[in-house]
Amino acid sequence: MERIIVELLHAKGLIPESRRIFNQESIALGRAYSNDLILDDLYVSPNHIIISQENGCLQLQDLASENGVKVNDNPSIQDQTISIESGDIVSIGKTRLRIVLSSHPIEPTRVLNKSINKYKSLDHPWAPVLSYLIFTGLLLWFEYMKNPGEIFWEKKIIGIATGSAIMGLIFSGLFSVYTHYKYKKSFFSKNIIIANLGFAALFIQDQFSPFISFWILDEDWVKILDLMTGFVFMLAILWMCMRLVKDSMGWHDTAQLAWIPLVIVVIIASRSDEFKLEFQNKPVYDKVLALGMKPLFEPLSLDEFLEAGALEFSRLPDK
């Protein structure tokens, strides 16, 4: 006879909150004190289900409960007896249980090596401060290069220093709350380090974007390239923060994170004024007076330009 193990799962995942081991052929579950496992759930009947095992096979019997029982993603059943497999998830009321036998296979033991301890250097108290100084220093340097002089030191430096700190704290705080709620783990200081360094890399890429994309003659493609690059950088920041919580990250886990930077990119893309090539004069083309004219990307001689401009004026509607 094998032992029956009942794992009480977290409401938002497959992480066990508690585990009970029964060395008997059958166990009763419900709210009544006469059960082998008492469940504190008002949506569970006093005598809800019985789980039994014989020759390594599990049976689940619903005792005509009020709300029935659900196994995995199958429809709920009431007043029936069905066969279940070791490892199946049983939902009764708002309680989720995983039923396994003692012979249920487990994951292979992982080898403890240096790759697991590579994040220990981030535990030093100076690491978040250093990452903040790197990020803020880059912001201050590039902003000073644009507006050198006393005005920068009087009006800009405090706003940039506080803004960069608030950005890292908000991101780290929100992500730490999310991981604590879902995985019961959070790494606030490490998230700050990853966020600051990631934002610094994204800012550097944004500053050098005109030099990287100068060979693209279509302004729309430049905007698309900027959006794609921003999406990749933000997804990489989230991926590294989540990697601290989870031992491994597959494609499915990465796809679950992708919606966050995707929403941000869509919001930014809807504000087209935010995406113009970073030339000093930031050219803006009037869409009424010069439809389709792009002298920066389609240079014309003076005569051709004046002729094209006159043609555009002739197309204007009469008011």
mmCIF file with all atom_site columns, N, CA and C in Angstrom, residues 228-290:
data_model
loop_
_atom_site.group_PDB
_atom_site.id
_atom_site.type_symbol
_atom_site.label_atom_id
_atom_site.label_alt_id
_atom_site.label_comp_id
_atom_site.label_asym_id
_atom_site.label_entity_id
_atom_site.label_seq_id
_atom_site.pdbx_PDB_ins_code
_atom_site.Cartn_x
_atom_site.Cartn_y
_atom_site.Cartn_z
_atom_site.occupancy
_atom_site.B_iso_or_equiv
_atom_site.pdbx_formal_charge
_atom_site.auth_seq_id
_atom_site.auth_comp_id
_atom_site.auth_asym_id
_atom_site.auth_atom_id
_atom_site.pdbx_PDB_model_num
ATOM 1   N N  . MET A 1 228 ? 10.731 48.431 -31.509 1.00 0.00 ? 228 MET A N  1
ATOM 2   C CA . MET A 1 228 ? 11.194 47.055 -31.325 1.00 0.00 ? 228 MET A CA 1
ATOM 3   C C  . MET A 1 228 ? 12.365 46.995 -30.352 1.00 0.00 ? 228 MET A C  1
ATOM 4   N N  . THR A 1 229 ? 13.280 47.938 -30.459 1.00 0.00 ? 229 THR A N  1
ATOM 5   C CA . THR A 1 229 ? 14.426 47.966 -29.547 1.00 0.00 ? 229 THR A CA 1
ATOM 6   C C  . THR A 1 229 ? 13.982 48.214 -28.117 1.00 0.00 ? 229 THR A C  1
ATOM 7   N N  . GLY A 1 230 ? 13.072 49.160 -27.922 1.00 0.00 ? 230 GLY A N  1
ATOM 8   C CA . GLY A 1 230 ? 12.551 49.410 -26.577 1.00 0.00 ? 230 GLY A CA 1
ATOM 9   C C  . GLY A 1 230 ? 11.842 48.205 -26.007 1.00 0.00 ? 230 GLY A C  1
ATOM 10  N N  . PHE A 1 231 ? 11.079 47.492 -26.844 1.00 0.00 ? 231 PHE A N  1
ATOM 11  C CA . PHE A 1 231 ? 10.391 46.278 -26.391 1.00 0.00 ? 231 PHE A CA 1
ATOM 12  C C  . PHE A 1 231 ? 11.392 45.227 -25.924 1.00 0.00 ? 231 PHE A C  1
ATOM 13  N N  . VAL A 1 232 ? 12.455 45.016 -26.694 1.00 0.00 ? 232 VAL A N  1
ATOM 14  C CA . VAL A 1 232 ? 13.460 44.005 -26.338 1.00 0.00 ? 232 VAL A CA 1
ATOM 15  C C  . VAL A 1 232 ? 14.164 44.374 -25.036 1.00 0.00 ? 232 VAL A C  1
ATOM 16  N N  . PHE A 1 233 ? 14.518 45.633 -24.860 1.00 0.00 ? 233 PHE A N  1
ATOM 17  C CA . PHE A 1 233 ? 15.208 46.059 -23.639 1.00 0.00 ? 233 PHE A CA 1
ATOM 18  C C  . PHE A 1 233 ? 14.304 45.886 -22.418 1.00 0.00 ? 233 PHE A C  1
ATOM 19  N N  . MET A 1 234 ? 13.041 46.311 -22.514 1.00 0.00 ? 234 MET A N  1
ATOM 20  C CA . MET A 1 234 ? 12.129 46.178 -21.373 1.00 0.00 ? 234 MET A CA 1
ATOM 21  C C  . MET A 1 234 ? 11.846 44.720 -21.047 1.00 0.00 ? 234 MET A C  1
ATOM 22  N N  . LEU A 1 235 ? 11.694 43.882 -22.078 1.00 0.00 ? 235 LEU A N  1
ATOM 23  C CA . LEU A 1 235 ? 11.476 42.459 -21.834 1.00 0.00 ? 235 LEU A CA 1
ATOM 24  C C  . LEU A 1 235 ? 12.699 41.829 -21.178 1.00 0.00 ? 235 LEU A C  1
ATOM 25  N N  . ALA A 1 236 ? 13.895 42.256 -21.574 1.00 0.00 ? 236 ALA A N  1
ATOM 26  C CA . ALA A 1 236 ? 15.117 41.723 -20.961 1.00 0.00 ? 236 ALA A CA 1
ATOM 27  C C  . ALA A 1 236 ? 15.202 42.098 -19.487 1.00 0.00 ? 236 ALA A C  1
ATOM 28  N N  . ILE A 1 237 ? 14.806 43.319 -19.132 1.00 0.00 ? 237 ILE A N  1
ATOM 29  C CA . ILE A 1 237 ? 14.814 43.732 -17.725 1.00 0.00 ? 237 ILE A CA 1
ATOM 30  C C  . ILE A 1 237 ? 13.858 42.868 -16.914 1.00 0.00 ? 237 ILE A C  1
ATOM 31  N N  . LEU A 1 238 ? 12.643 42.674 -17.414 1.00 0.00 ? 238 LEU A N  1
ATOM 32  C CA . LEU A 1 238 ? 11.662 41.847 -16.711 1.00 0.00 ? 238 LEU A CA 1
ATOM 33  C C  . LEU A 1 238 ? 12.134 40.401 -16.620 1.00 0.00 ? 238 LEU A C  1
ATOM 34  N N  . TRP A 1 239 ? 12.746 39.889 -17.695 1.00 0.00 ? 239 TRP A N  1
ATOM 35  C CA . TRP A 1 239 ? 13.202 38.503 -17.708 1.00 0.00 ? 239 TRP A CA 1
ATOM 36  C C  . TRP A 1 239 ? 14.268 38.281 -16.639 1.00 0.00 ? 239 TRP A C  1
ATOM 37  N N  . MET A 1 240 ? 15.220 39.200 -16.522 1.00 0.00 ? 240 MET A N  1
ATOM 38  C CA . MET A 1 240 ? 16.287 39.043 -15.529 1.00 0.00 ? 240 MET A CA 1
ATOM 39  C C  . MET A 1 240 ? 15.743 39.141 -14.103 1.00 0.00 ? 240 MET A C  1
ATOM 40  N N  . CYS A 1 241 ? 14.762 40.020 -13.884 1.00 0.00 ? 241 CYS A N  1
ATOM 41  C CA . CYS A 1 241 ? 14.157 40.106 -12.550 1.00 0.00 ? 241 CYS A CA 1
ATOM 42  C C  . CYS A 1 241 ? 13.391 38.829 -12.217 1.00 0.00 ? 241 CYS A C  1
ATOM 43  N N  . MET A 1 242 ? 12.667 38.280 -13.187 1.00 0.00 ? 242 MET A N  1
ATOM 44  C CA . MET A 1 242 ? 11.924 37.046 -12.945 1.00 0.00 ? 242 MET A CA 1
ATOM 45  C C  . MET A 1 242 ? 12.865 35.860 -12.772 1.00 0.00 ? 242 MET A C  1
ATOM 46  N N  . ARG A 1 243 ? 14.018 35.911 -13.411 1.00 0.00 ? 243 ARG A N  1
ATOM 47  C CA . ARG A 1 243 ? 14.993 34.812 -13.290 1.00 0.00 ? 243 ARG A CA 1
ATOM 48  C C  . ARG A 1 243 ? 15.510 34.682 -11.862 1.00 0.00 ? 243 ARG A C  1
ATOM 49  N N  . LEU A 1 244 ? 15.480 35.766 -11.090 1.00 0.00 ? 244 LEU A N  1
ATOM 50  C CA . LEU A 1 244 ? 15.869 35.686 -9.687  1.00 0.00 ? 244 LEU A CA 1
ATOM 51  C C  . LEU A 1 244 ? 14.884 34.848 -8.888  1.00 0.00 ? 244 LEU A C  1
ATOM 52  N N  . VAL A 1 245 ? 13.621 34.852 -9.312  1.00 0.00 ? 245 VAL A N  1
ATOM 53  C CA . VAL A 1 245 ? 12.562 34.160 -8.575  1.00 0.00 ? 245 VAL A CA 1
ATOM 54  C C  . VAL A 1 245 ? 12.454 32.705 -9.001  1.00 0.00 ? 245 VAL A C  1
ATOM 55  N N  . LYS A 1 246 ? 12.551 32.453 -10.307 1.00 0.00 ? 246 LYS A N  1
ATOM 56  C CA . LYS A 1 246 ? 12.362 31.108 -10.840 1.00 0.00 ? 246 LYS A CA 1
ATOM 57  C C  . LYS A 1 246 ? 13.707 30.497 -11.213 1.00 0.00 ? 246 LYS A C  1
ATOM 58  N N  . ASP A 1 247 ? 13.819 29.191 -11.000 1.00 0.00 ? 247 ASP A N  1
ATOM 59  C CA . ASP A 1 247 ? 15.064 28.501 -11.299 1.00 0.00 ? 247 ASP A CA 1
ATOM 60  C C  . ASP A 1 247 ? 15.324 28.410 -12.796 1.00 0.00 ? 247 ASP A C  1
ATOM 61  N N  . SER A 1 248 ? 14.263 28.392 -13.585 1.00 0.00 ? 248 SER A N  1
ATOM 62  C CA . SER A 1 248 ? 14.421 28.311 -15.035 1.00 0.00 ? 248 SER A CA 1
ATOM 63  C C  . SER A 1 248 ? 13.319 29.120 -15.699 1.00 0.00 ? 248 SER A C  1
ATOM 64  N N  . MET A 1 249 ? 13.629 29.642 -16.875 1.00 0.00 ? 249 MET A N  1
ATOM 65  C CA . MET A 1 249 ? 12.677 30.450 -17.635 1.00 0.00 ? 249 MET A CA 1
ATOM 66  C C  . MET A 1 249 ? 12.567 29.885 -19.043 1.00 0.00 ? 249 MET A C  1
ATOM 67  N N  . GLY A 1 250 ? 11.381 29.350 -19.371 1.00 0.00 ? 250 GLY A N  1
ATOM 68  C CA . GLY A 1 250 ? 11.144 28.840 -20.712 1.00 0.00 ? 250 GLY A CA 1
ATOM 69  C C  . GLY A 1 250 ? 10.446 29.867 -21.584 1.00 0.00 ? 250 GLY A C  1
ATOM 70  N N  . TRP A 1 251 ? 10.123 29.436 -22.802 1.00 0.00 ? 251 TRP A N  1
ATOM 71  C CA . TRP A 1 251 ? 9.434  30.337 -23.725 1.00 0.00 ? 251 TRP A CA 1
ATOM 72  C C  . TRP A 1 251 ? 8.059  30.722 -23.199 1.00 0.00 ? 251 TRP A C  1
ATOM 73  N N  . HIS A 1 252 ? 7.406  29.787 -22.530 1.00 0.00 ? 252 HIS A N  1
ATOM 74  C CA . HIS A 1 252 ? 6.074  30.089 -21.993 1.00 0.00 ? 252 HIS A CA 1
ATOM 75  C C  . HIS A 1 252 ? 6.156  31.163 -20.913 1.00 0.00 ? 252 HIS A C  1
ATOM 76  N N  . ASP A 1 253 ? 7.153  31.064 -20.046 1.00 0.00 ? 253 ASP A N  1
ATOM 77  C CA . ASP A 1 253 ? 7.321  32.073 -18.992 1.00 0.00 ? 253 ASP A CA 1
ATOM 78  C C  . ASP A 1 253 ? 7.670  33.436 -19.586 1.00 0.00 ? 253 ASP A C  1
ATOM 79  N N  . THR A 1 254 ? 8.506  33.429 -20.624 1.00 0.00 ? 254 THR A N  1
ATOM 80  C CA . THR A 1 254 ? 8.864  34.697 -21.263 1.00 0.00 ? 254 THR A CA 1
ATOM 81  C C  . THR A 1 254 ? 7.663  35.336 -21.943 1.00 0.00 ? 254 THR A C  1
ATOM 82  N N  . ALA A 1 255 ? 6.823  34.500 -22.571 1.00 0.00 ? 255 ALA A N  1
ATOM 83  C CA . ALA A 1 255 ? 5.636  35.034 -23.242 1.00 0.00 ? 255 ALA A CA 1
ATOM 84  C C  . ALA A 1 255 ? 4.666  35.658 -22.247 1.00 0.00 ? 255 ALA A C  1
ATOM 85  N N  . GLN A 1 256 ? 4.603  35.108 -21.033 1.00 0.00 ? 256 GLN A N  1
ATOM 86  C CA . GLN A 1 256 ? 3.723  35.683 -20.020 1.00 0.00 ? 256 GLN A CA 1
ATOM 87  C C  . GLN A 1 256 ? 4.185  37.067 -19.585 1.00 0.00 ? 256 GLN A C  1
ATOM 88  N N  . LEU A 1 257 ? 5.484  37.339 -19.689 1.00 0.00 ? 257 LEU A N  1
ATOM 89  C CA . LEU A 1 257 ? 6.006  38.659 -19.338 1.00 0.00 ? 257 LEU A CA 1
ATOM 90  C C  . LEU A 1 257 ? 5.901  39.652 -20.488 1.00 0.00 ? 257 LEU A C  1
ATOM 91  N N  . ALA A 1 258 ? 5.799  39.152 -21.710 1.00 0.00 ? 258 ALA A N  1
ATOM 92  C CA . ALA A 1 258 ? 5.910  40.021 -22.886 1.00 0.00 ? 258 ALA A CA 1
ATOM 93  C C  . ALA A 1 258 ? 4.775  41.026 -22.986 1.00 0.00 ? 258 ALA A C  1
ATOM 94  N N  . TRP A 1 259 ? 3.623  40.731 -22.365 1.00 0.00 ? 259 TRP A N  1
ATOM 95  C CA . TRP A 1 259 ? 2.487  41.650 -22.529 1.00 0.00 ? 259 TRP A CA 1
ATOM 96  C C  . TRP A 1 259 ? 2.751  42.996 -21.848 1.00 0.00 ? 259 TRP A C  1
ATOM 97  N N  . ILE A 1 260 ? 3.609  43.010 -20.812 1.00 0.00 ? 260 ILE A N  1
ATOM 98  C CA . ILE A 1 260 ? 3.871  44.271 -20.107 1.00 0.00 ? 260 ILE A CA 1
ATOM 99  C C  . ILE A 1 260 ? 4.611  45.261 -21.008 1.00 0.00 ? 260 ILE A C  1
ATOM 100 N N  . PRO A 1 261 ? 5.797  44.897 -21.567 1.00 0.00 ? 261 PRO A N  1
ATOM 101 C CA . PRO A 1 261 ? 6.430  45.854 -22.488 1.00 0.00 ? 261 PRO A CA 1
ATOM 102 C C  . PRO A 1 261 ? 5.618  46.086 -23.751 1.00 0.00 ? 261 PRO A C  1
ATOM 103 N N  . LEU A 1 262 ? 4.820  45.090 -24.157 1.00 0.00 ? 262 LEU A N  1
ATOM 104 C CA . LEU A 1 262 ? 3.995  45.274 -25.353 1.00 0.00 ? 262 LEU A CA 1
ATOM 105 C C  . LEU A 1 262 ? 2.969  46.380 -25.147 1.00 0.00 ? 262 LEU A C  1
ATOM 106 N N  . VAL A 1 263 ? 2.336  46.403 -23.975 1.00 0.00 ? 263 VAL A N  1
ATOM 107 C CA . VAL A 1 263 ? 1.368  47.459 -23.677 1.00 0.00 ? 263 VAL A CA 1
ATOM 108 C C  . VAL A 1 263 ? 2.061  48.823 -23.649 1.00 0.00 ? 263 VAL A C  1
ATOM 109 N N  . ILE A 1 264 ? 3.244  48.875 -23.028 1.00 0.00 ? 264 ILE A N  1
ATOM 110 C CA . ILE A 1 264 ? 3.982  50.142 -22.968 1.00 0.00 ? 264 ILE A CA 1
ATOM 111 C C  . ILE A 1 264 ? 4.347  50.627 -24.364 1.00 0.00 ? 264 ILE A C  1
ATOM 112 N N  . VAL A 1 265 ? 4.789  49.706 -25.223 1.00 0.00 ? 265 VAL A N  1
ATOM 113 C CA . VAL A 1 265 ? 5.162  50.077 -26.589 1.00 0.00 ? 265 VAL A CA 1
ATOM 114 C C  . VAL A 1 265 ? 3.947  50.572 -27.369 1.00 0.00 ? 265 VAL A C  1
ATOM 115 N N  . VAL A 1 266 ? 2.805  49.921 -27.188 1.00 0.00 ? 266 VAL A N  1
ATOM 116 C CA . VAL A 1 266 ? 1.589  50.353 -27.890 1.00 0.00 ? 266 VAL A CA 1
ATOM 117 C C  . VAL A 1 266 ? 1.185  51.756 -27.445 1.00 0.00 ? 266 VAL A C  1
ATOM 118 N N  . ILE A 1 267 ? 1.297  52.026 -26.141 1.00 0.00 ? 267 ILE A N  1
ATOM 119 C CA . ILE A 1 267 ? 0.954  53.364 -25.642 1.00 0.00 ? 267 ILE A CA 1
ATOM 120 C C  . ILE A 1 267 ? 1.891  54.413 -26.233 1.00 0.00 ? 267 ILE A C  1
ATOM 121 N N  . ILE A 1 268 ? 3.184  54.098 -26.267 1.00 0.00 ? 268 ILE A N  1
ATOM 122 C CA . ILE A 1 268 ? 4.149  55.047 -26.832 1.00 0.00 ? 268 ILE A CA 1
ATOM 123 C C  . ILE A 1 268 ? 3.908  55.240 -28.326 1.00 0.00 ? 268 ILE A C  1
ATOM 124 N N  . ALA A 1 269 ? 3.608  54.141 -29.024 1.00 0.00 ? 269 ALA A N  1
ATOM 125 C CA . ALA A 1 269 ? 3.388  54.237 -30.468 1.00 0.00 ? 269 ALA A CA 1
ATOM 126 C C  . ALA A 1 269 ? 2.170  55.082 -30.803 1.00 0.00 ? 269 ALA A C  1
ATOM 127 N N  . SER A 1 270 ? 1.185  55.087 -29.911 1.00 0.00 ? 270 SER A N  1
ATOM 128 C CA . SER A 1 270 ? -0.009 55.900 -30.160 1.00 0.00 ? 270 SER A CA 1
ATOM 129 C C  . SER A 1 270 ? 0.281  57.392 -30.060 1.00 0.00 ? 270 SER A C  1
ATOM 130 N N  . ARG A 1 271 ? 1.398  57.732 -29.438 1.00 0.00 ? 271 ARG A N  1
ATOM 131 C CA . ARG A 1 271 ? 1.811  59.141 -29.335 1.00 0.00 ? 271 ARG A CA 1
ATOM 132 C C  . ARG A 1 271 ? 2.925  59.369 -30.354 1.00 0.00 ? 271 ARG A C  1
ATOM 133 N N  . SER A 1 272 ? 2.532  59.585 -31.595 1.00 0.00 ? 272 SER A N  1
ATOM 134 C CA . SER A 1 272 ? 3.512  59.659 -32.681 1.00 0.00 ? 272 SER A CA 1
ATOM 135 C C  . SER A 1 272 ? 4.479  60.812 -32.524 1.00 0.00 ? 272 SER A C  1
ATOM 136 N N  . ASP A 1 273 ? 4.079  61.873 -31.818 1.00 0.00 ? 273 ASP A N  1
ATOM 137 C CA . ASP A 1 273 ? 4.973  63.019 -31.652 1.00 0.00 ? 273 ASP A CA 1
ATOM 138 C C  . ASP A 1 273 ? 6.214  62.670 -30.855 1.00 0.00 ? 273 ASP A C  1
ATOM 139 N N  . GLU A 1 274 ? 6.144  61.572 -30.106 1.00 0.00 ? 274 GLU A N  1
ATOM 140 C CA . GLU A 1 274 ? 7.297  61.177 -29.303 1.00 0.00 ? 274 GLU A CA 1
ATOM 141 C C  . GLU A 1 274 ? 8.381  60.528 -30.153 1.00 0.00 ? 274 GLU A C  1
ATOM 142 N N  . PHE A 1 275 ? 8.065  60.190 -31.403 1.00 0.00 ? 275 PHE A N  1
ATOM 143 C CA . PHE A 1 275 ? 9.034  59.467 -32.222 1.00 0.00 ? 275 PHE A CA 1
ATOM 144 C C  . PHE A 1 275 ? 9.364  60.274 -33.473 1.00 0.00 ? 275 PHE A C  1
ATOM 145 N N  . LYS A 1 276 ? 10.354 61.128 -33.338 1.00 0.00 ? 276 LYS A N  1
ATOM 146 C CA . LYS A 1 276 ? 10.935 61.845 -34.455 1.00 0.00 ? 276 LYS A CA 1
ATOM 147 C C  . LYS A 1 276 ? 12.445 61.634 -34.377 1.00 0.00 ? 276 LYS A C  1
ATOM 148 N N  . LEU A 1 277 ? 13.084 61.650 -35.502 1.00 0.00 ? 277 LEU A N  1
ATOM 149 C CA . LEU A 1 277 ? 14.534 61.488 -35.500 1.00 0.00 ? 277 LEU A CA 1
ATOM 150 C C  . LEU A 1 277 ? 15.178 62.594 -34.685 1.00 0.00 ? 277 LEU A C  1
ATOM 151 N N  . GLU A 1 278 ? 16.161 62.238 -33.871 1.00 0.00 ? 278 GLU A N  1
ATOM 152 C CA . GLU A 1 278 ? 16.745 63.188 -32.939 1.00 0.00 ? 278 GLU A CA 1
ATOM 153 C C  . GLU A 1 278 ? 17.778 64.088 -33.613 1.00 0.00 ? 278 GLU A C  1
ATOM 154 N N  . PHE A 1 279 ? 17.346 64.852 -34.633 1.00 0.00 ? 279 PHE A N  1
ATOM 155 C CA . PHE A 1 279 ? 18.204 65.884 -35.180 1.00 0.00 ? 279 PHE A CA 1
ATOM 156 C C  . PHE A 1 279 ? 18.073 67.128 -34.315 1.00 0.00 ? 279 PHE A C  1
ATOM 157 N N  . GLN A 1 280 ? 19.030 68.009 -34.434 1.00 0.00 ? 280 GLN A N  1
ATOM 158 C CA . GLN A 1 280 ? 19.041 69.177 -33.560 1.00 0.00 ? 280 GLN A CA 1
ATOM 159 C C  . GLN A 1 280 ? 17.804 70.040 -33.744 1.00 0.00 ? 280 GLN A C  1
ATOM 160 N N  . ASN A 1 281 ? 17.353 70.227 -35.000 1.00 0.00 ? 281 ASN A N  1
ATOM 161 C CA . ASN A 1 281 ? 16.196 71.083 -35.216 1.00 0.00 ? 281 ASN A CA 1
ATOM 162 C C  . ASN A 1 281 ? 14.879 70.322 -35.188 1.00 0.00 ? 281 ASN A C  1
ATOM 163 N N  . LYS A 1 282 ? 14.924 68.976 -35.056 1.00 0.00 ? 282 LYS A N  1
ATOM 164 C CA . LYS A 1 282 ? 13.734 68.144 -35.010 1.00 0.00 ? 282 LYS A CA 1
ATOM 165 C C  . LYS A 1 282 ? 12.722 68.545 -36.094 1.00 0.00 ? 282 LYS A C  1
ATOM 166 N N  . PRO A 1 283 ? 12.976 68.264 -37.350 1.00 0.00 ? 283 PRO A N  1
ATOM 167 C CA . PRO A 1 283 ? 12.106 68.727 -38.429 1.00 0.00 ? 283 PRO A CA 1
ATOM 168 C C  . PRO A 1 283 ? 10.709 68.142 -38.320 1.00 0.00 ? 283 PRO A C  1
ATOM 169 N N  . VAL A 1 284 ? 9.725  68.964 -38.541 1.00 0.00 ? 284 VAL A N  1
ATOM 170 C CA . VAL A 1 284 ? 8.326  68.561 -38.541 1.00 0.00 ? 284 VAL A CA 1
ATOM 171 C C  . VAL A 1 284 ? 7.740  68.961 -39.884 1.00 0.00 ? 284 VAL A C  1
ATOM 172 N N  . TYR A 1 285 ? 7.106  68.044 -40.559 1.00 0.00 ? 285 TYR A N  1
ATOM 173 C CA . TYR A 1 285 ? 6.550  68.313 -41.871 1.00 0.00 ? 285 TYR A CA 1
ATOM 174 C C  . TYR A 1 285 ? 5.064  68.611 -41.750 1.00 0.00 ? 285 TYR A C  1
ATOM 175 N N  . ASP A 1 286 ? 4.637  69.730 -42.316 1.00 0.00 ? 286 ASP A N  1
ATOM 176 C CA . ASP A 1 286 ? 3.239  70.121 -42.279 1.00 0.00 ? 286 ASP A CA 1
ATOM 177 C C  . ASP A 1 286 ? 2.448  69.194 -43.194 1.00 0.00 ? 286 ASP A C  1
ATOM 178 N N  . LYS A 1 287 ? 1.456  68.514 -42.616 1.00 0.00 ? 287 LYS A N  1
ATOM 179 C CA . LYS A 1 287 ? 0.715  67.525 -43.383 1.00 0.00 ? 287 LYS A CA 1
ATOM 180 C C  . LYS A 1 287 ? -0.325 68.164 -44.313 1.00 0.00 ? 287 LYS A C  1
ATOM 181 N N  . VAL A 1 288 ? -0.611 69.465 -44.157 1.00 0.00 ? 288 VAL A N  1
ATOM 182 C CA . VAL A 1 288 ? -1.595 70.130 -45.015 1.00 0.00 ? 288 VAL A CA 1
ATOM 183 C C  . VAL A 1 288 ? -0.920 70.867 -46.159 1.00 0.00 ? 288 VAL A C  1
ATOM 184 N N  . LEU A 1 289 ? 0.136  71.601 -45.844 1.00 0.00 ? 289 LEU A N  1
ATOM 185 C CA . LEU A 1 289 ? 0.787  72.416 -46.863 1.00 0.00 ? 289 LEU A CA 1
ATOM 186 C C  . LEU A 1 289 ? 1.766  71.625 -47.715 1.00 0.00 ? 289 LEU A C  1
ATOM 187 N N  . ALA A 1 290 ? 2.252  70.509 -47.204 1.00 0.00 ? 290 ALA A N  1
ATOM 188 C CA . ALA A 1 290 ? 3.261  69.757 -47.959 1.00 0.00 ? 290 ALA A CA 1
ATOM 189 C C  . ALA A 1 290 ? 2.986  68.275 -47.851 1.00 0.00 ? 290 ALA A C  1
#
